[in-house]
Structures are given as structure tokens and as C-alpha cells.
PDB file of C-alpha atoms and ligand atoms in Angstrom:
ATOM      1  CA  MET A  97     -38.965  19.538 -14.127  1.00  0.00           C
ATOM      2  CA  GLU A  98     -35.667  19.282 -12.418  1.00  0.00           C
ATOM      3  CA  LYS A  99     -34.742  15.583 -11.992  1.00  0.00           C
ATOM      4  CA  THR A 100     -34.421  14.213  -8.428  1.00  0.00           C
ATOM      5  CA  TYR A 101     -31.026  13.105  -7.119  1.00  0.00           C
ATOM      6  CA  LEU A 102     -32.190   9.461  -7.324  1.00  0.00           C
ATOM      7  CA  GLU A 103     -33.221   9.907 -10.953  1.00  0.00           C
ATOM      8  CA  LYS A 104     -29.863  11.496 -11.862  1.00  0.00           C
ATOM      9  CA  ILE A 105     -28.036   8.544 -10.240  1.00  0.00           C
ATOM     10  CA  LYS A 106     -30.050   6.082 -12.261  1.00  0.00           C
ATOM     11  CA  GLU A 107     -29.752   8.031 -15.467  1.00  0.00           C
ATOM     12  CA  THR A 108     -25.988   8.155 -15.084  1.00  0.00           C
ATOM     13  CA  ALA A 109     -25.688   4.486 -14.200  1.00  0.00           C
ATOM     14  CA  ALA A 110     -27.830   3.529 -17.169  1.00  0.00           C
ATOM     15  CA  PHE A 111     -25.628   5.755 -19.477  1.00  0.00           C
ATOM     16  CA  ILE A 112     -22.514   4.039 -18.229  1.00  0.00           C
ATOM     17  CA  LYS A 113     -24.023   0.501 -18.456  1.00  0.00           C
ATOM     18  CA  ASP A 114     -24.927   1.250 -21.986  1.00  0.00           C
ATOM     19  CA  LYS A 115     -21.301   2.049 -22.798  1.00  0.00           C
ATOM     20  CA  VAL A 116     -19.417  -0.629 -20.809  1.00  0.00           C
ATOM     21  CA  GLY A 117     -22.004  -3.396 -20.260  1.00  0.00           C
ATOM     22  CA  ASP A 118     -21.887  -5.219 -17.020  1.00  0.00           C
ATOM     23  CA  ALA A 119     -19.931  -3.240 -14.420  1.00  0.00           C
ATOM     24  CA  PRO A 120     -17.478  -4.619 -11.852  1.00  0.00           C
ATOM     25  CA  HIS A 121     -18.211  -5.345  -8.109  1.00  0.00           C
ATOM     26  CA  ILE A 122     -15.060  -3.474  -7.081  1.00  0.00           C
ATOM     27  CA  GLY A 123     -14.571   0.266  -7.276  1.00  0.00           C
ATOM     28  CA  VAL A 124     -11.382   2.299  -6.548  1.00  0.00           C
ATOM     29  CA  ILE A 125     -11.001   5.955  -5.994  1.00  0.00           C
ATOM     30  CA  LEU A 126      -7.522   6.954  -6.925  1.00  0.00           C
ATOM     31  CA  GLY A 127      -6.465   9.697  -4.660  1.00  0.00           C
ATOM     32  CA  THR A 128      -3.059  11.167  -4.364  1.00  0.00           C
ATOM     33  CA  GLY A 129      -0.660   8.303  -4.015  1.00  0.00           C
ATOM     34  CA  LEU A 130      -2.661   5.716  -5.952  1.00  0.00           C
ATOM     35  CA  GLY A 131      -2.347   7.436  -9.350  1.00  0.00           C
ATOM     36  CA  ASP A 132       0.205   4.898 -10.332  1.00  0.00           C
ATOM     37  CA  LEU A 133      -2.206   2.102  -9.983  1.00  0.00           C
ATOM     38  CA  VAL A 134      -3.675   3.131 -13.291  1.00  0.00           C
ATOM     39  CA  ASN A 135      -0.509   2.055 -15.064  1.00  0.00           C
ATOM     40  CA  HIS A 136      -1.132  -1.542 -13.854  1.00  0.00           C
ATOM     41  CA  ILE A 137      -4.727  -1.764 -14.984  1.00  0.00           C
ATOM     42  CA  GLU A 138      -5.438  -3.647 -18.272  1.00  0.00           C
ATOM     43  CA  ILE A 139      -7.826  -0.962 -19.474  1.00  0.00           C
ATOM     44  CA  LYS A 140     -11.016  -2.043 -21.318  1.00  0.00           C
ATOM     45  CA  TYR A 141     -12.946   1.218 -21.312  1.00  0.00           C
ATOM     46  CA  GLU A 142     -12.482   4.800 -20.410  1.00  0.00           C
ATOM     47  CA  LEU A 143     -15.158   7.554 -19.955  1.00  0.00           C
ATOM     48  CA  ASN A 144     -14.238  11.105 -19.442  1.00  0.00           C
ATOM     49  CA  TYR A 145     -16.146  12.745 -16.611  1.00  0.00           C
ATOM     50  CA  ALA A 146     -16.970  15.570 -19.010  1.00  0.00           C
ATOM     51  CA  ASP A 147     -18.911  13.039 -21.253  1.00  0.00           C
ATOM     52  CA  ILE A 148     -20.821  11.501 -18.401  1.00  0.00           C
ATOM     53  CA  PRO A 149     -24.364  12.989 -17.761  1.00  0.00           C
ATOM     54  CA  ASN A 150     -24.848  14.565 -14.334  1.00  0.00           C
ATOM     55  CA  PHE A 151     -21.198  14.092 -13.325  1.00  0.00           C
ATOM     56  CA  PRO A 152     -19.862  17.205 -11.711  1.00  0.00           C
ATOM     57  CA  VAL A 153     -17.881  19.421 -14.063  1.00  0.00           C
ATOM     58  CA  SER A 154     -14.260  19.829 -13.198  1.00  0.00           C
ATOM     59  CA  THR A 155     -13.249  23.247 -11.931  1.00  0.00           C
ATOM     60  CA  VAL A 156      -9.546  22.844 -12.301  1.00  0.00           C
ATOM     61  CA  GLU A 157      -8.166  23.047 -15.873  1.00  0.00           C
ATOM     62  CA  GLY A 158      -6.178  20.001 -16.952  1.00  0.00           C
ATOM     63  CA  HIS A 159      -7.652  18.189 -13.903  1.00  0.00           C
ATOM     64  CA  SER A 160     -10.504  16.519 -15.721  1.00  0.00           C
ATOM     65  CA  GLY A 161     -10.869  12.933 -14.519  1.00  0.00           C
ATOM     66  CA  LYS A 162     -12.036   9.756 -16.016  1.00  0.00           C
ATOM     67  CA  LEU A 163     -13.757   6.496 -15.121  1.00  0.00           C
ATOM     68  CA  ILE A 164     -11.599   3.474 -16.062  1.00  0.00           C
ATOM     69  CA  PHE A 165     -12.834  -0.041 -16.400  1.00  0.00           C
ATOM     70  CA  GLY A 166     -10.314  -2.913 -16.584  1.00  0.00           C
ATOM     71  CA  ASN A 167      -8.460  -5.792 -15.021  1.00  0.00           C
ATOM     72  CA  LEU A 168      -6.168  -5.576 -12.034  1.00  0.00           C
ATOM     73  CA  GLY A 169      -4.915  -8.420  -9.867  1.00  0.00           C
ATOM     74  CA  GLY A 170      -7.055 -10.737 -11.750  1.00  0.00           C
ATOM     75  CA  LYS A 171     -10.253  -8.814 -11.022  1.00  0.00           C
ATOM     76  CA  TYR A 172     -12.461  -6.572 -13.029  1.00  0.00           C
ATOM     77  CA  ILE A 173     -12.605  -3.288 -11.417  1.00  0.00           C
ATOM     78  CA  MET A 174     -13.825   0.345 -12.118  1.00  0.00           C
ATOM     79  CA  ALA A 175     -11.513   3.224 -10.977  1.00  0.00           C
ATOM     80  CA  MET A 176     -12.056   6.982 -10.606  1.00  0.00           C
ATOM     81  CA  GLN A 177      -9.037   8.774 -11.810  1.00  0.00           C
ATOM     82  CA  GLY A 178      -9.537  12.098 -10.072  1.00  0.00           C
ATOM     83  CA  ARG A 179     -12.085  12.948  -7.400  1.00  0.00           C
ATOM     84  CA  PHE A 180     -14.141  15.828  -6.459  1.00  0.00           C
ATOM     85  CA  HIS A 181     -13.127  17.661  -3.339  1.00  0.00           C
ATOM     86  CA  TYR A 182     -15.346  19.761  -1.064  1.00  0.00           C
ATOM     87  CA  TYR A 183     -12.651  22.536  -1.016  1.00  0.00           C
ATOM     88  CA  GLU A 184     -13.060  23.083  -4.806  1.00  0.00           C
ATOM     89  CA  GLY A 185     -16.612  24.306  -4.194  1.00  0.00           C
ATOM     90  CA  TYR A 186     -18.541  21.090  -4.893  1.00  0.00           C
ATOM     91  CA  ASP A 187     -21.442  20.385  -2.473  1.00  0.00           C
ATOM     92  CA  MET A 188     -21.420  17.148  -0.574  1.00  0.00           C
ATOM     93  CA  LYS A 189     -24.053  15.549  -2.965  1.00  0.00           C
ATOM     94  CA  GLN A 190     -21.722  16.261  -5.981  1.00  0.00           C
ATOM     95  CA  VAL A 191     -18.593  15.132  -4.096  1.00  0.00           C
ATOM     96  CA  THR A 192     -20.308  11.745  -3.477  1.00  0.00           C
ATOM     97  CA  PHE A 193     -22.356  11.357  -6.635  1.00  0.00           C
ATOM     98  CA  PRO A 194     -19.776   8.948  -8.256  1.00  0.00           C
ATOM     99  CA  VAL A 195     -19.939   6.662  -5.269  1.00  0.00           C
ATOM    100  CA  ARG A 196     -23.771   6.494  -5.648  1.00  0.00           C
ATOM    101  CA  VAL A 197     -23.353   5.724  -9.315  1.00  0.00           C
ATOM    102  CA  MET A 198     -20.774   3.020  -8.549  1.00  0.00           C
ATOM    103  CA  ARG A 199     -23.220   1.396  -6.102  1.00  0.00           C
ATOM    104  CA  GLN A 200     -26.136   1.659  -8.644  1.00  0.00           C
ATOM    105  CA  LEU A 201     -23.783  -0.188 -11.131  1.00  0.00           C
ATOM    106  CA  GLY A 202     -23.224  -3.061  -8.656  1.00  0.00           C
ATOM    107  CA  VAL A 203     -20.046  -2.080  -6.812  1.00  0.00           C
ATOM    108  CA  GLU A 204     -19.949  -3.801  -3.419  1.00  0.00           C
ATOM    109  CA  THR A 205     -16.326  -3.136  -2.308  1.00  0.00           C
ATOM    110  CA  LEU A 206     -14.794   0.384  -2.417  1.00  0.00           C
ATOM    111  CA  PHE A 207     -11.000   1.187  -2.205  1.00  0.00           C
ATOM    112  CA  VAL A 208     -10.182   4.726  -1.403  1.00  0.00           C
ATOM    113  CA  SER A 209      -6.785   6.444  -1.060  1.00  0.00           C
ATOM    114  CA  ASN A 210      -5.604   9.945  -0.114  1.00  0.00           C
ATOM    115  CA  ALA A 211      -2.653  11.977   1.020  1.00  0.00           C
ATOM    116  CA  ALA A 212      -2.713  13.083   4.616  1.00  0.00           C
ATOM    117  CA  GLY A 213      -0.702  14.842   7.231  1.00  0.00           C
ATOM    118  CA  GLY A 214       0.468  12.781  10.146  1.00  0.00           C
ATOM    119  CA  MET A 215      -0.072  13.718  13.797  1.00  0.00           C
ATOM    120  CA  ASN A 216       0.935  10.343  15.275  1.00  0.00           C
ATOM    121  CA  LYS A 217       4.391  10.661  16.675  1.00  0.00           C
ATOM    122  CA  GLU A 218       5.366   7.246  15.338  1.00  0.00           C
ATOM    123  CA  PHE A 219       4.701   8.183  11.802  1.00  0.00           C
ATOM    124  CA  ARG A 220       7.328   9.166   9.176  1.00  0.00           C
ATOM    125  CA  VAL A 221       6.920  10.941   5.872  1.00  0.00           C
ATOM    126  CA  GLY A 222       6.170   8.285   3.243  1.00  0.00           C
ATOM    127  CA  ASP A 223       4.422   5.896   5.540  1.00  0.00           C
ATOM    128  CA  VAL A 224       1.208   4.184   4.319  1.00  0.00           C
ATOM    129  CA  MET A 225      -1.524   4.233   6.892  1.00  0.00           C
ATOM    130  CA  ILE A 226      -4.469   1.850   6.762  1.00  0.00           C
ATOM    131  CA  ILE A 227      -7.511   3.799   7.770  1.00  0.00           C
ATOM    132  CA  VAL A 228      -9.253   1.987  10.601  1.00  0.00           C
ATOM    133  CA  ASP A 229     -11.754   4.688  11.457  1.00  0.00           C
ATOM    134  CA  HIS A 230     -12.498   8.334  10.769  1.00  0.00           C
ATOM    135  CA  ILE A 231     -13.600  11.515  12.511  1.00  0.00           C
ATOM    136  CA  ASN A 232     -15.831  13.690  10.320  1.00  0.00           C
ATOM    137  CA  LEU A 233     -15.073  17.369  10.706  1.00  0.00           C
ATOM    138  CA  PHE A 234     -16.646  18.518   7.420  1.00  0.00           C
ATOM    139  CA  PRO A 235     -19.315  21.202   8.050  1.00  0.00           C
ATOM    140  CA  GLU A 236     -21.891  19.103   6.385  1.00  0.00           C
ATOM    141  CA  ASN A 237     -22.773  15.475   6.201  1.00  0.00           C
ATOM    142  CA  PRO A 238     -23.456  14.085   2.659  1.00  0.00           C
ATOM    143  CA  LEU A 239     -26.585  12.387   3.854  1.00  0.00           C
ATOM    144  CA  ARG A 240     -28.170  15.616   5.112  1.00  0.00           C
ATOM    145  CA  GLY A 241     -31.457  16.222   3.414  1.00  0.00           C
ATOM    146  CA  LYS A 242     -34.092  13.879   1.848  1.00  0.00           C
ATOM    147  CA  ASN A 243     -33.254  10.197   2.431  1.00  0.00           C
ATOM    148  CA  TYR A 244     -34.113   7.806  -0.340  1.00  0.00           C
ATOM    149  CA  GLU A 245     -34.787   4.486   1.446  1.00  0.00           C
ATOM    150  CA  GLU A 246     -33.820   2.823  -1.816  1.00  0.00           C
ATOM    151  CA  LEU A 247     -30.338   4.095  -1.335  1.00  0.00           C
ATOM    152  CA  GLY A 248     -29.943   3.394   2.364  1.00  0.00           C
ATOM    153  CA  THR A 249     -31.418   3.882   5.797  1.00  0.00           C
ATOM    154  CA  ARG A 250     -31.987   7.345   7.330  1.00  0.00           C
ATOM    155  CA  PHE A 251     -29.725   6.737  10.333  1.00  0.00           C
ATOM    156  CA  PRO A 252     -26.924   4.460   9.188  1.00  0.00           C
ATOM    157  CA  ALA A 253     -24.472   2.957  11.611  1.00  0.00           C
ATOM    158  CA  MET A 254     -20.760   3.829  11.185  1.00  0.00           C
ATOM    159  CA  THR A 255     -19.487   1.224  13.575  1.00  0.00           C
ATOM    160  CA  GLU A 256     -17.444  -0.503  10.973  1.00  0.00           C
ATOM    161  CA  ALA A 257     -16.961   2.231   8.364  1.00  0.00           C
ATOM    162  CA  TYR A 258     -13.765   0.485   7.242  1.00  0.00           C
ATOM    163  CA  SER A 259     -14.059  -3.226   6.826  1.00  0.00           C
ATOM    164  CA  GLN A 260     -12.008  -5.080   9.584  1.00  0.00           C
ATOM    165  CA  ALA A 261     -11.800  -8.172   7.310  1.00  0.00           C
ATOM    166  CA  LEU A 262     -10.073  -5.959   4.660  1.00  0.00           C
ATOM    167  CA  VAL A 263      -7.782  -4.392   7.225  1.00  0.00           C
ATOM    168  CA  LYS A 264      -6.760  -7.891   8.368  1.00  0.00           C
ATOM    169  CA  MET A 265      -6.131  -8.897   4.756  1.00  0.00           C
ATOM    170  CA  ALA A 266      -3.822  -5.840   4.300  1.00  0.00           C
ATOM    171  CA  ASP A 267      -1.998  -6.697   7.493  1.00  0.00           C
ATOM    172  CA  ASP A 268      -1.429 -10.298   6.335  1.00  0.00           C
ATOM    173  CA  ILE A 269       0.019  -8.988   3.040  1.00  0.00           C
ATOM    174  CA  ALA A 270       2.121  -6.462   4.760  1.00  0.00           C
ATOM    175  CA  CYS A 271       3.510  -9.172   7.004  1.00  0.00           C
ATOM    176  CA  GLU A 272       4.298 -11.510   4.205  1.00  0.00           C
ATOM    177  CA  GLU A 273       5.889  -8.762   2.007  1.00  0.00           C
ATOM    178  CA  LYS A 274       7.755  -7.065   4.961  1.00  0.00           C
ATOM    179  CA  ILE A 275       5.994  -3.837   4.323  1.00  0.00           C
ATOM    180  CA  ARG A 276       5.725  -1.202   6.997  1.00  0.00           C
ATOM    181  CA  LEU A 277       1.967  -0.475   7.175  1.00  0.00           C
ATOM    182  CA  MET A 278       0.659   1.763   9.955  1.00  0.00           C
ATOM    183  CA  HIS A 279      -2.970   1.823  11.346  1.00  0.00           C
ATOM    184  CA  GLY A 280      -4.766   5.004  12.201  1.00  0.00           C
ATOM    185  CA  VAL A 281      -7.767   7.231  12.411  1.00  0.00           C
ATOM    186  CA  TYR A 282      -8.235   9.777   9.620  1.00  0.00           C
ATOM    187  CA  VAL A 283      -9.650  13.189  10.413  1.00  0.00           C
ATOM    188  CA  GLY A 284     -11.525  14.643   7.477  1.00  0.00           C
ATOM    189  CA  THR A 285     -11.440  18.434   7.213  1.00  0.00           C
ATOM    190  CA  PRO A 286     -12.840  20.822   4.593  1.00  0.00           C
ATOM    191  CA  GLY A 287      -9.463  22.399   3.774  1.00  0.00           C
ATOM    192  CA  PRO A 288      -8.031  24.036   1.727  1.00  0.00           C
ATOM    193  CA  THR A 289      -5.733  25.336   4.390  1.00  0.00           C
ATOM    194  CA  PHE A 290      -3.168  22.966   5.940  1.00  0.00           C
ATOM    195  CA  GLU A 291      -3.420  22.940   9.757  1.00  0.00           C
ATOM    196  CA  THR A 292      -1.966  25.314  12.207  1.00  0.00           C
ATOM    197  CA  PRO A 293       0.343  23.554  14.733  1.00  0.00           C
ATOM    198  CA  ALA A 294      -2.447  23.947  17.400  1.00  0.00           C
ATOM    199  CA  GLU A 295      -4.935  22.283  14.972  1.00  0.00           C
ATOM    200  CA  TYR A 296      -2.639  19.282  14.415  1.00  0.00           C
ATOM    201  CA  GLU A 297      -2.218  18.978  18.092  1.00  0.00           C
ATOM    202  CA  TYR A 298      -5.968  19.268  18.724  1.00  0.00           C
ATOM    203  CA  PHE A 299      -6.699  16.484  16.056  1.00  0.00           C
ATOM    204  CA  ARG A 300      -4.084  14.250  17.691  1.00  0.00           C
ATOM    205  CA  ILE A 301      -5.622  14.729  21.112  1.00  0.00           C
ATOM    206  CA  ILE A 302      -9.146  13.979  19.956  1.00  0.00           C
ATOM    207  CA  GLY A 303      -7.893  10.598  18.595  1.00  0.00           C
ATOM    208  CA  GLY A 304      -6.604  11.345  15.072  1.00  0.00           C
ATOM    209  CA  ASP A 305      -3.534   9.859  13.533  1.00  0.00           C
ATOM    210  CA  ALA A 306      -3.637  11.671  10.165  1.00  0.00           C
ATOM    211  CA  VAL A 307      -5.570  14.615   8.688  1.00  0.00           C
ATOM    212  CA  GLY A 308      -6.751  15.235   5.189  1.00  0.00           C
ATOM    213  CA  MET A 309      -9.320  16.997   3.000  1.00  0.00           C
ATOM    214  CA  SER A 310     -11.261  14.180   1.298  1.00  0.00           C
ATOM    215  CA  THR A 311     -12.456  10.556   1.760  1.00  0.00           C
ATOM    216  CA  VAL A 312     -14.814  10.960   4.675  1.00  0.00           C
ATOM    217  CA  PRO A 313     -17.852  12.081   2.485  1.00  0.00           C
ATOM    218  CA  GLU A 314     -17.286   9.139   0.077  1.00  0.00           C
ATOM    219  CA  VAL A 315     -16.975   6.671   2.907  1.00  0.00           C
ATOM    220  CA  ILE A 316     -20.130   7.826   4.634  1.00  0.00           C
ATOM    221  CA  VAL A 317     -22.047   7.447   1.414  1.00  0.00           C
ATOM    222  CA  ALA A 318     -20.446   4.054   0.674  1.00  0.00           C
ATOM    223  CA  ASN A 319     -21.485   2.824   4.154  1.00  0.00           C
ATOM    224  CA  HIS A 320     -25.009   4.230   3.725  1.00  0.00           C
ATOM    225  CA  ALA A 321     -25.220   2.325   0.476  1.00  0.00           C
ATOM    226  CA  GLY A 322     -24.051  -0.892   2.068  1.00  0.00           C
ATOM    227  CA  MET A 323     -20.629  -1.103   0.574  1.00  0.00           C
ATOM    228  CA  ARG A 324     -17.615  -2.417   2.429  1.00  0.00           C
ATOM    229  CA  VAL A 325     -14.608  -0.009   2.389  1.00  0.00           C
ATOM    230  CA  PHE A 326     -10.914  -0.139   2.481  1.00  0.00           C
ATOM    231  CA  GLY A 327      -8.996   3.103   2.867  1.00  0.00           C
ATOM    232  CA  VAL A 328      -5.331   4.005   2.873  1.00  0.00           C
ATOM    233  CA  SER A 329      -3.499   7.277   3.485  1.00  0.00           C
ATOM    234  CA  VAL A 330       0.044   8.213   2.400  1.00  0.00           C
ATOM    235  CA  ILE A 331       1.621  10.295   5.122  1.00  0.00           C
ATOM    236  CA  THR A 332       3.076  13.191   3.110  1.00  0.00           C
ATOM    237  CA  ASP A 333       3.965  15.521   5.878  1.00  0.00           C
ATOM    238  CA  LEU A 334       3.979  15.728   9.711  1.00  0.00           C
ATOM    239  CA  GLY A 335       2.255  18.334  11.941  1.00  0.00           C
ATOM    240  CA  GLY A 336       2.190  19.268  15.528  1.00  0.00           C
ATOM    241  CA  LYS A 337       3.508  21.677  18.107  1.00  0.00           C
ATOM    242  CA  ASP A 338       7.100  20.903  17.737  1.00  0.00           C
ATOM    243  CA  ILE A 339       7.246  20.390  13.968  1.00  0.00           C
ATOM    244  CA  LYS A 340       8.801  23.297  12.063  1.00  0.00           C
ATOM    245  CA  GLU A 341       8.389  22.056   8.407  1.00  0.00           C
ATOM    246  CA  ILE A 342       5.786  23.922   6.386  1.00  0.00           C
ATOM    247  CA  PRO A 343       3.598  21.628   4.314  1.00  0.00           C
ATOM    248  CA  THR A 344       3.325  22.533   0.651  1.00  0.00           C
ATOM    249  CA  HIS A 345       1.304  21.101  -2.188  1.00  0.00           C
ATOM    250  CA  GLU A 346       4.500  20.172  -3.996  1.00  0.00           C
ATOM    251  CA  GLU A 347       5.966  18.336  -1.009  1.00  0.00           C
ATOM    252  CA  VAL A 348       2.664  16.470  -0.546  1.00  0.00           C
ATOM    253  CA  GLN A 349       2.812  15.302  -4.288  1.00  0.00           C
ATOM    254  CA  LYS A 350       6.439  14.305  -4.045  1.00  0.00           C
ATOM    255  CA  ALA A 351       5.923  12.289  -0.903  1.00  0.00           C
ATOM    256  CA  ALA A 352       2.839  10.672  -2.302  1.00  0.00           C
ATOM    257  CA  ILE A 353       4.698   9.575  -5.499  1.00  0.00           C
ATOM    258  CA  LEU A 354       7.443   8.028  -3.388  1.00  0.00           C
ATOM    259  CA  ALA A 355       4.912   5.886  -1.515  1.00  0.00           C
ATOM    260  CA  GLN A 356       3.107   4.767  -4.654  1.00  0.00           C
ATOM    261  CA  PRO A 357       4.887   1.436  -5.222  1.00  0.00           C
ATOM    262  CA  VAL A 358       3.848   0.277  -1.680  1.00  0.00           C
ATOM    263  CA  MET A 359       0.223   1.328  -2.225  1.00  0.00           C
ATOM    264  CA  THR A 360       0.077  -0.344  -5.544  1.00  0.00           C
ATOM    265  CA  LYS A 361       1.533  -3.560  -4.211  1.00  0.00           C
ATOM    266  CA  VAL A 362      -0.846  -3.817  -1.323  1.00  0.00           C
ATOM    267  CA  ILE A 363      -4.005  -3.007  -3.391  1.00  0.00           C
ATOM    268  CA  LYS A 364      -3.004  -5.356  -6.203  1.00  0.00           C
ATOM    269  CA  LYS A 365      -2.344  -8.263  -3.807  1.00  0.00           C
ATOM    270  CA  MET A 366      -5.669  -7.535  -1.960  1.00  0.00           C
ATOM    271  CA  LEU A 367      -7.520  -7.687  -5.300  1.00  0.00           C
ATOM    272  CA  GLU A 368      -5.962 -11.028  -5.938  1.00  0.00           C
ATOM    273  CA  ARG A 369      -7.308 -12.366  -2.730  1.00  0.00           C
ATOM    274  CA  ILE A 370     -10.720 -10.770  -2.636  1.00  0.00           C
TER     275      ILE A 370
HETATM  276  N1  HPA B  46      -3.402  18.478   6.266  1.00  0.00           N
HETATM  277  C1  HPA B  46      -4.492  18.330   5.556  1.00  0.00           C
HETATM  278  N2  HPA B  46      -4.470  17.693   4.328  1.00  0.00           N
HETATM  279  C2  HPA B  46      -3.327  17.179   3.900  1.00  0.00           C
HETATM  280  C3  HPA B  46      -2.171  17.252   4.675  1.00  0.00           C
HETATM  281  C4  HPA B  46      -2.210  17.962   5.801  1.00  0.00           C
HETATM  282  O1  HPA B  46      -1.190  18.119   6.588  1.00  0.00           O
HETATM  283  N3  HPA B  46      -1.243  16.686   3.833  1.00  0.00           N
HETATM  284  C5  HPA B  46      -1.790  16.160   2.842  1.00  0.00           C
HETATM  285  N4  HPA B  46      -3.133  16.486   2.720  1.00  0.00           N
END
């Protein structure tokens, strides 16, 4: 008989526990812009996604990710190098499966990062934006379907989807280190198209500051599971009615890499304080 989602989560967590022993309480999803963080982790164990039972299989060649366990900022953490995007064709349960496994392993605090297009007129390319809230524009909610009470409640609140205490901590660090850190609302869209000028404008009018193609599903599941979340976006391009530049994948990658040192510094200092 086909295993249930809950059984798969437990099976995968047990497999990982068998390999690495006690898991950390802090998880990190390394999106675009936080890839460099890996170079600062004192790595203890690495598990390729391809070797982890029930993990989604990577669709993109040379894109296979791994789970990394090690020390950073004096804390033992687990990090996902590579995430599963909805636009790649994964369903919402697959996209968020690793977050479920992290929680099952004992992760209580989740750091997520992404690249995003900026609609806020104050933003510049290369800015780092702390996500203070999000707007879910994915066509599906990852919690749709059977609810396992063991994983979380049927109708979870999303009032503080991003921990205000962690936002405050990041602000304090930015102040001390004289780092320009923006605050904003992240609009999560399915992609893979970048927005039309009218769409950027629309997202700004409804209250968005930046738009991207990830993060929202994972953050919904993390909240459902009772985790506290800290999220950051690197603003890799700007969009709106009057903006003529055409965003490209290459430009997004380049801008994200430029912002990496700032992202790394903030996250590392936060880990030291947590
Ligand atoms: N739109 C959506 N996703 C993105 C963008 C954007 O402009 N930039 C980086 N990811």
C-alpha cells in the first residue's frame, strides 16, 4: 500500500537521524543569495537529496541539492543547499516536504532566503530586504487536503508568519554593522515568467514590496508546524510601469552574488545571538 504523507515524513526523518544522529534545532534554506553561506559552515555531514528516501528527485541536471549539517556562528545547523520550486513542476507537498522533515527532526527556527524583484520605489538592486510578511499568490496552498493534526492545526493563523523578534534582532545587527537592510512584504507567485510592468505595478498596489517564485509555500508549512521563521530577499532587479530594464536569469544571479556577503554576515551574527 502507498505510504501516507505522514509515514513518508517519519521514514525520511528516521533515515536522516540514523545517518547524522541528533539533528539541530535551526534549519536554513539556502536560496539564491545565500549560497555563499555554505562556505562558512564547518561541515559535519552531507546527504545528497538523491540518496534520501522520499525526497523529490531533481528535475534540473547538475542542480541536485544536498542537506548539510554543521556549525555556523557557534550553532549546529542543518541547511538545504538547493530547494524545490513550484515552477519546476513539483506539487506543493513535494516543495514543502523538506520543511516537514526538518520539523520532524527537531528544527524549531527556519531561515529562508530568495532572490526577488523589487517594486518598492525606495529599493535598489543589491538591497537586502527582511521579509516582514507575505502575500500568497500561488494557485494552491500547501496545506490543502488531509490535515494531520500531529503536524499542525487545520486552520493555522498566519498573523506572525515571520518572527518579529528575529526581525528586531536583524535590525539591531544592521544598525551596529551599518548595513542597509530594507523591510518589506514578499509576494509569492508561481512563475516562471517574470512580471509584466502592469503586474509589478499591481503587486505594489496590493501591498507588495518584492516579488519572487519561492518561499511562501515553505513558510506556510513552517508556521503550520509551529516553527518560527526569518526570511530575507535579495533585490536582484526592479519592476514597474516606468522601468525599462528587462530582468534575466543571469542578471538575477549576478545581483544575488553581489549581495551575498551582506546576507552571510547578517545570518551568521543572528545565529551567534539566537
Ligand atoms: N520576479 C519574480 N521572481 C524574481 C524576480 C522578479 O522580478 N527577480 C528574482 N526573482
